[in-house]
Tab-separated table of C-alpha atoms and ligand atoms in Angstrom:
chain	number	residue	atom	x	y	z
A	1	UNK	CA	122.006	77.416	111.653
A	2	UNK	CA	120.076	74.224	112.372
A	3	UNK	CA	120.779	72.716	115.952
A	4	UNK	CA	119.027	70.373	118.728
A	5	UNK	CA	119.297	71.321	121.916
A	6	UNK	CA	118.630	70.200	125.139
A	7	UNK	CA	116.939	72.710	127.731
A	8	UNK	CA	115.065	72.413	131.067
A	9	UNK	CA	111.451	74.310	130.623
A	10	UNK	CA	110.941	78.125	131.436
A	11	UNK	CA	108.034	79.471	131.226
A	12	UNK	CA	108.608	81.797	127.886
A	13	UNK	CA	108.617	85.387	128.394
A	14	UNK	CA	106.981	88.017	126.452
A	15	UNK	CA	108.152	89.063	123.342
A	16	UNK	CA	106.967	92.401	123.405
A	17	UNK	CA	106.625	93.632	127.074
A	18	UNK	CA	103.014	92.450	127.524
A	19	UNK	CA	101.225	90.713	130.240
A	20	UNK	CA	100.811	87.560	129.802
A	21	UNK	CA	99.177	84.443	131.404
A	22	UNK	CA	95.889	84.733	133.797
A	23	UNK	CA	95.649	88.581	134.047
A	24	UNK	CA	96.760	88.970	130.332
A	25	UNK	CA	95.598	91.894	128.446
A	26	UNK	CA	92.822	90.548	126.363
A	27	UNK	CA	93.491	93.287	123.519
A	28	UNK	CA	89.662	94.470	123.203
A	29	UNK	CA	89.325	96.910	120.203
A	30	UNK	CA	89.864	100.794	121.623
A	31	UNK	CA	92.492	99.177	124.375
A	32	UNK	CA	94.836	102.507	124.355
A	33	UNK	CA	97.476	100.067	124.774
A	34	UNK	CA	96.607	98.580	121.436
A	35	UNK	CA	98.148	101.639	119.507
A	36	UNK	CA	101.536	101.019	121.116
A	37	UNK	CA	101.974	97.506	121.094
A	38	UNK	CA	100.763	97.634	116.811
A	39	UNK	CA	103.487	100.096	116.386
A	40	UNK	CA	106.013	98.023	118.440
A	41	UNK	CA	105.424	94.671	116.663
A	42	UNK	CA	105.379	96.680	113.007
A	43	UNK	CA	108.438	98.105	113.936
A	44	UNK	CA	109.943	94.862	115.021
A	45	UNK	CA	108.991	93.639	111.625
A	46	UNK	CA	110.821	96.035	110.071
A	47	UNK	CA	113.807	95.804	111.313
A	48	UNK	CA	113.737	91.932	112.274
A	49	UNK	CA	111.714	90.827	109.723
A	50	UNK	CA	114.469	88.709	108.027
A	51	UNK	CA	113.257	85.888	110.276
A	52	UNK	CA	109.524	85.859	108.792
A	53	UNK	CA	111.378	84.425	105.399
A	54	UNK	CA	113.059	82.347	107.213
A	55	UNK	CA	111.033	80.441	108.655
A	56	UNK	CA	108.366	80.610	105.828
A	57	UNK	CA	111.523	78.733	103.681
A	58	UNK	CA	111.418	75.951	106.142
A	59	UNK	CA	107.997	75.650	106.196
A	60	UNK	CA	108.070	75.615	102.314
A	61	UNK	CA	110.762	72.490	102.403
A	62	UNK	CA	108.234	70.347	104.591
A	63	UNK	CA	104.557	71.125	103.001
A	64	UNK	CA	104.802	71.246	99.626
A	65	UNK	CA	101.915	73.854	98.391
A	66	UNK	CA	99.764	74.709	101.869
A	67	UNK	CA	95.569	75.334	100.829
A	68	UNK	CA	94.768	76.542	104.202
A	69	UNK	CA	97.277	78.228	106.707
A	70	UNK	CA	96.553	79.232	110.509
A	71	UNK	CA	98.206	82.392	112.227
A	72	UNK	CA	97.901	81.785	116.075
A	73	UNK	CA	97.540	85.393	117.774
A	74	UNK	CA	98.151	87.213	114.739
A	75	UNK	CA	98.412	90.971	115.743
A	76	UNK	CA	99.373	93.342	113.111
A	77	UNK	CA	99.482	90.610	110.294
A	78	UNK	CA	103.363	90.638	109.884
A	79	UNK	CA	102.931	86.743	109.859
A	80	UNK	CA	99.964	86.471	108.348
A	81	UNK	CA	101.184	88.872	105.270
A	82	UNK	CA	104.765	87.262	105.074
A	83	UNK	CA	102.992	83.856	104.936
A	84	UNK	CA	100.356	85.157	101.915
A	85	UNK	CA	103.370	86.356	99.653
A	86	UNK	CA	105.073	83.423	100.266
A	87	UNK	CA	102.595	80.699	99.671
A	88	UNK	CA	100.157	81.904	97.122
A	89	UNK	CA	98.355	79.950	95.926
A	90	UNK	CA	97.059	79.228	99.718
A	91	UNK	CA	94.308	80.651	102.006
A	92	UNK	CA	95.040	82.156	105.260
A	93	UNK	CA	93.232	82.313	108.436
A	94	UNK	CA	93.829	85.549	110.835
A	95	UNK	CA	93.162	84.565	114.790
A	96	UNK	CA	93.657	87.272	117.444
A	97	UNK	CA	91.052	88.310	119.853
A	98	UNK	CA	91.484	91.906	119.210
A	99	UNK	CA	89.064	93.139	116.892
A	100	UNK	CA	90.977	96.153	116.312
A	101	UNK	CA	94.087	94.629	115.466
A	102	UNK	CA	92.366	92.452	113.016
A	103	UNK	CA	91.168	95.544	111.457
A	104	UNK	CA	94.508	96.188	110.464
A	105	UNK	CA	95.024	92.555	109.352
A	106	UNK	CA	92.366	93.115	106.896
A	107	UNK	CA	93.426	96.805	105.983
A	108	UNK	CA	97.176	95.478	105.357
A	109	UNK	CA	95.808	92.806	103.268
A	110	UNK	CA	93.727	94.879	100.930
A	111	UNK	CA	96.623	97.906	100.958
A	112	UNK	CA	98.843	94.902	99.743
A	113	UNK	CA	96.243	93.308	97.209
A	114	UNK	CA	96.357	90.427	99.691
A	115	UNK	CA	93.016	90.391	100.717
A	116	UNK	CA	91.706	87.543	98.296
A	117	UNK	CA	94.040	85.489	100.218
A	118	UNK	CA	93.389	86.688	103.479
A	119	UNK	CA	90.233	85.908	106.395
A	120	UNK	CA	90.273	87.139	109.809
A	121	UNK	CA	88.295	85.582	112.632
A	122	UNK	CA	88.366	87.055	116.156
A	123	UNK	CA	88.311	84.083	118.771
A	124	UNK	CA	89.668	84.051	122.025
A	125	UNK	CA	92.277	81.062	121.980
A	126	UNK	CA	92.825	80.397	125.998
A	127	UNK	CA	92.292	77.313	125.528
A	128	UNK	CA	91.331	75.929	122.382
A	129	UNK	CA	90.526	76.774	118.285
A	130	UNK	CA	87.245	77.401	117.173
A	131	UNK	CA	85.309	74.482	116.058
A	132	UNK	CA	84.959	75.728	112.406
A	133	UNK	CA	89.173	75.601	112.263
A	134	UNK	CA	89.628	72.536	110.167
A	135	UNK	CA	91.976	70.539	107.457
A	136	UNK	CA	94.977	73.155	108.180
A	137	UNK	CA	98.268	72.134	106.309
A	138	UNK	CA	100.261	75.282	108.660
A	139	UNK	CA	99.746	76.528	112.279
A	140	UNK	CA	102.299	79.555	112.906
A	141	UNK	CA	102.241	80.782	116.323
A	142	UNK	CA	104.654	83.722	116.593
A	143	UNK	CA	105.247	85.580	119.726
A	144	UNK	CA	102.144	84.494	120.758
A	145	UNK	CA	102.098	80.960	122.233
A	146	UNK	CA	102.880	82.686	125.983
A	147	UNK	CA	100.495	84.741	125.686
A	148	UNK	CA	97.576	81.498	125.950
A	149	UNK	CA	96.257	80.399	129.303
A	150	UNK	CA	96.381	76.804	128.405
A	151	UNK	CA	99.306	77.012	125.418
A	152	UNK	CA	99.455	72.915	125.762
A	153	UNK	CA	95.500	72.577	125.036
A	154	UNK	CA	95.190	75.054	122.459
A	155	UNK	CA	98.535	73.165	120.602
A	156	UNK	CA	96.461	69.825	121.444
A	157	UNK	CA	93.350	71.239	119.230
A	158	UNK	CA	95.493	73.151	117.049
A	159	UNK	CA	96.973	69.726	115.985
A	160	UNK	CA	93.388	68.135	115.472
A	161	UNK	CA	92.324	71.074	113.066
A	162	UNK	CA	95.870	69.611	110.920
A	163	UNK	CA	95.781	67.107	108.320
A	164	UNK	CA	98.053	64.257	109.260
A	165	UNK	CA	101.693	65.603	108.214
A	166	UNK	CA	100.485	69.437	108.847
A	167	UNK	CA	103.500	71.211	109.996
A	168	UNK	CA	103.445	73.504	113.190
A	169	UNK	CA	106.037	76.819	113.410
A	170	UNK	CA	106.337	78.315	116.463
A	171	UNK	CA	108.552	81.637	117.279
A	172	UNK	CA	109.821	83.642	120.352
A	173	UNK	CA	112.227	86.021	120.977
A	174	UNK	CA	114.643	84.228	122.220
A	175	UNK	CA	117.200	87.247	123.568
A	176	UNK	CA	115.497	90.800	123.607
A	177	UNK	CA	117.185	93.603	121.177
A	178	UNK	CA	119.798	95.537	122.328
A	179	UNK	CA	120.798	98.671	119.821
A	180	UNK	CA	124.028	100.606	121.324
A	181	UNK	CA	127.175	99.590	120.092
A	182	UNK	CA	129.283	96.916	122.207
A	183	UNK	CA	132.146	98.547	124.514
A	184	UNK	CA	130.649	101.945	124.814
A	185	UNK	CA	129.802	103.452	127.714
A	186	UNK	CA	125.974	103.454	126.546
A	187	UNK	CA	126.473	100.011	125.459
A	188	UNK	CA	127.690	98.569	128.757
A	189	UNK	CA	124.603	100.354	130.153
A	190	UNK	CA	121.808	98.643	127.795
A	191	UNK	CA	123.973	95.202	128.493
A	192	UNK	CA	123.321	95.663	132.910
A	193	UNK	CA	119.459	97.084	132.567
A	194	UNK	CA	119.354	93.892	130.105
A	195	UNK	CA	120.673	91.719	132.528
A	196	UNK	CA	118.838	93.778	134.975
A	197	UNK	CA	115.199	92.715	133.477
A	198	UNK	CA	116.428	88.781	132.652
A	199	UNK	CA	116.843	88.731	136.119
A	200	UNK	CA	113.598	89.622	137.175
A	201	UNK	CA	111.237	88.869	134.724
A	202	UNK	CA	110.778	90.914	131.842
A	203	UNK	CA	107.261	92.994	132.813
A	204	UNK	CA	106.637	89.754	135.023
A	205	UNK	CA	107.033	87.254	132.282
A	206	UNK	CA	110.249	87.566	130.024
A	207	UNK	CA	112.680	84.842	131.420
A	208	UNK	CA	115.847	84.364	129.553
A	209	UNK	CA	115.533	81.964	126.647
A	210	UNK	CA	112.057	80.627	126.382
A	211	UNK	CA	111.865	76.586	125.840
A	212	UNK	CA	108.568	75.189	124.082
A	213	UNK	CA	109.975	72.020	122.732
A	214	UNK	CA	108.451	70.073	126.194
A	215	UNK	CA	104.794	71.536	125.088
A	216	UNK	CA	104.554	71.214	121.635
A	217	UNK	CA	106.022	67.589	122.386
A	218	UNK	CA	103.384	67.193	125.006
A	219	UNK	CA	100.685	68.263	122.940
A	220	UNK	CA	101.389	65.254	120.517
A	221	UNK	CA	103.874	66.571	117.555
A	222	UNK	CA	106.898	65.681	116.808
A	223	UNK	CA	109.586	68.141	116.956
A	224	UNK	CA	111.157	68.230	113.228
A	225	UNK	CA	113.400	71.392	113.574
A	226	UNK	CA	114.498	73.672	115.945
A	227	UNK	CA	116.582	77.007	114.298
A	228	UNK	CA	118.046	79.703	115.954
A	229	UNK	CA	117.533	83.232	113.627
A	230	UNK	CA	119.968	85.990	114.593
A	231	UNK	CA	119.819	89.564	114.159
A	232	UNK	CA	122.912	91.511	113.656
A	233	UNK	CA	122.741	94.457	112.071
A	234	UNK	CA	125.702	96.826	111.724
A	235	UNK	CA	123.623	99.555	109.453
A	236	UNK	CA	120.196	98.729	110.294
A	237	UNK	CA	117.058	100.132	108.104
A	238	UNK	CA	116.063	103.987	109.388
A	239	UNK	CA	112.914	102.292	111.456
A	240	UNK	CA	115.327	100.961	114.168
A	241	UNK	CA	115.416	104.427	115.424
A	242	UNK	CA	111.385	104.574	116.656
A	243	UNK	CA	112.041	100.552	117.589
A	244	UNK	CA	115.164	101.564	119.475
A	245	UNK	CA	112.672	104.241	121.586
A	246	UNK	CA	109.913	102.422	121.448
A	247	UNK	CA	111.840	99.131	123.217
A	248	UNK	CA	113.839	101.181	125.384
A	249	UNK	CA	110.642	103.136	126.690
A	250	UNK	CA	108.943	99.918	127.641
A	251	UNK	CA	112.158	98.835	129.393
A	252	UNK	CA	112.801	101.959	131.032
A	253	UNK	CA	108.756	101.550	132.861
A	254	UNK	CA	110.024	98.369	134.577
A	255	UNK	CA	113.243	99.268	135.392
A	256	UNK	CA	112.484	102.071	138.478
A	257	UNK	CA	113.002	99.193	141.332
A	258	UNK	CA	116.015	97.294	139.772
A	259	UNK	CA	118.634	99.979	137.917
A	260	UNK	CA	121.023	102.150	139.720
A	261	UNK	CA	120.290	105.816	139.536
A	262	UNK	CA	123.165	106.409	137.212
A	263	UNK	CA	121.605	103.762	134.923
A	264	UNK	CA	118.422	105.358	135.063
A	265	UNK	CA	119.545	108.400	134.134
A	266	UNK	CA	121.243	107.561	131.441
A	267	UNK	CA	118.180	105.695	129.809
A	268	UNK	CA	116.357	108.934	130.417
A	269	UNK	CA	119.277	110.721	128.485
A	270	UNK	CA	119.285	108.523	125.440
A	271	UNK	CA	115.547	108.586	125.630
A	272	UNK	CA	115.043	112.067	125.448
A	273	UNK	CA	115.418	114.302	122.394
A	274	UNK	CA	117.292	116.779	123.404
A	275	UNK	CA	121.191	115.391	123.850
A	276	UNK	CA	123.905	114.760	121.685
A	277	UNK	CA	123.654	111.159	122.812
A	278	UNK	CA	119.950	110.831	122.560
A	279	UNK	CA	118.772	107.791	120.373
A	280	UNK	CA	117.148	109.876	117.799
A	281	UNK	CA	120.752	111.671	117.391
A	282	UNK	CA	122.868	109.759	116.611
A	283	UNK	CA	124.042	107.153	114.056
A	284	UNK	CA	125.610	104.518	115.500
A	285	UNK	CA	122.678	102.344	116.018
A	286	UNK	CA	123.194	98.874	115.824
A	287	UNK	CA	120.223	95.610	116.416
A	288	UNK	CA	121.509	92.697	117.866
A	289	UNK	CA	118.790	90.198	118.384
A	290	UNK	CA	118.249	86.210	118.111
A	291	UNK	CA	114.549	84.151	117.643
A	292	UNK	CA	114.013	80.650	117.954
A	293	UNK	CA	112.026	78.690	115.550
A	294	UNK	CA	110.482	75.040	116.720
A	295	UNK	CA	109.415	73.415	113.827
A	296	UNK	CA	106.677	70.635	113.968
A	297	UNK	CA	104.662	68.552	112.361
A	298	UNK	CA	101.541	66.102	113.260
A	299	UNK	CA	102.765	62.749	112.910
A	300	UNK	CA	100.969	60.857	109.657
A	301	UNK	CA	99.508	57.750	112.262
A	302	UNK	CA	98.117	60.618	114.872
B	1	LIG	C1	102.955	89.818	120.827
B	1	LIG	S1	101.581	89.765	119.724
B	1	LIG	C2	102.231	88.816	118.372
B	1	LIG	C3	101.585	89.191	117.068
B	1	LIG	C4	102.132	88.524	115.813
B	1	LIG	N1	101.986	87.091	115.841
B	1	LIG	C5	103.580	88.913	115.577
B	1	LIG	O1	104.455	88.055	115.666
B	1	LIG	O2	103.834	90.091	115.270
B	1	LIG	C6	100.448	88.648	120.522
B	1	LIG	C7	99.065	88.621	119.895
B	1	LIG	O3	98.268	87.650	120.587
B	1	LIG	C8	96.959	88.167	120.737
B	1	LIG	N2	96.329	87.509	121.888
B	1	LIG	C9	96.684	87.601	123.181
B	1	LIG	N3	95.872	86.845	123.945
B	1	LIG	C10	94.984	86.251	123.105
B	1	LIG	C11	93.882	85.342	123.303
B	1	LIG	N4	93.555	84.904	124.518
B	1	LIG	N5	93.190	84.941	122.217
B	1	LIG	C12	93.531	85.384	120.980
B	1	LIG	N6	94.572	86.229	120.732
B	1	LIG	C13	95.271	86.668	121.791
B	1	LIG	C14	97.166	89.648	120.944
B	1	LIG	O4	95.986	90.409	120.663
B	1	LIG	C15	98.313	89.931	119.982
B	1	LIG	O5	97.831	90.279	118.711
């Protein structure tokens, strides 16, 4: 579904339960944190993925055969991997400022027979791309963009490294995965600790539906696109199980000072291994889920 919409500015929230913003976690290599938040955004992949297609097809319909492609922030390489099967007879750049991560960017890529195709650089991108970033046809920013201390500067340079016409994609989560089927009891409860962290800032960042249309405008593109990618999955692929534990754990650490007891019990319960109820127990697992997708381009006269 294509739509325009019309939304006052929030400061995005995190995608995947991270810090973001002055403070952020910078991600150095051997960052125990780095372990859980690559399993976490492979996992996402795997059981969200669809969108990566997606919004590699719309990309496809604007730039006819991209050389050189740029993956803002690019973690564990689901983007940048996606973006090399799709496109390839094109190069793409890696960015992230985690050494470690791009490790696995690289490893991916060679597992996949990618690596021809595939260059990582490790930069930190607070504020702006490295000079050497040049004559991009694609900048794809996914769950990343909040994540950038000055997300309107580095757009601003990140549309000067584009060749006139160069087409920006930018993703967020737009509402955070819930897995327990609607009208349960369980259900009900992952619906009021959802609403529960919405109201307060997901891990001090996530804030209901983040809006970057204002910035990327700001930064000097024009806005060409802007697509909303559900999730719905009734029978959902076996690795929405670890996702489903993995989310809920992250949730469940911010939860202590806004759930009732009863609520936090029974994340406990479905978190733990050992009940009839738990998540890795049962088998009615279901991933609801939406992105959004702003799709951009540098206008031809800029
Ligand atoms: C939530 S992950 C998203 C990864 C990937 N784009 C995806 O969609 O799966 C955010 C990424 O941004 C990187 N990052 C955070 N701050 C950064 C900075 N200042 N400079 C470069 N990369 C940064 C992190 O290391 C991480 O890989």
């Amino acid at each position: 579904m294509t739509h325009s919409h019309d939304t006052h500015h929030r400061a995005p929230g995190d995608a995947h339960g991270h810090q973001h913003g002055h403070g952020h976690q910078h991600g150095h290599g051997g960052h125990p944190d780095v372990d859980t938040m690559a399993r976490v955004l492979d996992l996402d992949a795997a059981v969200n993925g669809h969108y990566l297609d997606e919004v590699a097809a719309r990309i496809a319909a604007r730039v006819n055969e991209p050389r050189t492609i740029l993956d803002l922030g690019s973690g564990t390489g689901t983007g940048t991997l996606a973006l090399a099967r799709r496109f390839p007879a094109s190069q793409i750049v890696a960015l992230d400022n985690s050494a470690e991560l791009l490790e696995r960017v690289a490893g991916s890529a060679r597992q996949a027979g990618l690596d021809g195709q595939i260059r990582t650089v490790a930069a930190d991108l607070d504020t702006a791309l490295p000079d050497e970033i040049t004559d991009v046809d694609v900048v794809w920013a996914s769950s990343t963009l909040h994540h950038f201390a000055d997300a309107e500067g580095l757009l601003r340079s990140a549309l000067q490294a584009l060749r006139p016409g160069g087409v920006l994609a930018v993703i967020e989560i737009a509402d955070p995965p819930t897995f327990l089927p609607a009208g349960s009891a369980d259900g009900e409860m992952e619906l009021r600790l959802r609403a529960a962290i919405l109201g307060r800032g997901w891990n001090g960042g996530w804030n209901e539906r983040p809006d970057w249309a204002p910035t990327i405008t700001a930064a000097g593109f024009e806005i060409v696109e802007t697509r909303d990618i559900d999730t719905d999955l009734d029978n959902p692929p076996a690795a929405a199980t670890d996702y489903a534990v993995e989310w809920l754990s992250r949730v469940r650490s911010g939860l202590a000072d806004v759930a009732t007891t009863e609520d936090l019990a029974a994340v406990d319960r479905i978190l733990s291994d050992d009940d009839p109820s738990s998540l890795r127990r049962r088998d009615d697992l279901v991933v609801r889920s939406s992105r959004i997708a702003w799709i951009a381009r540098r206008p031809e006269n800029s």
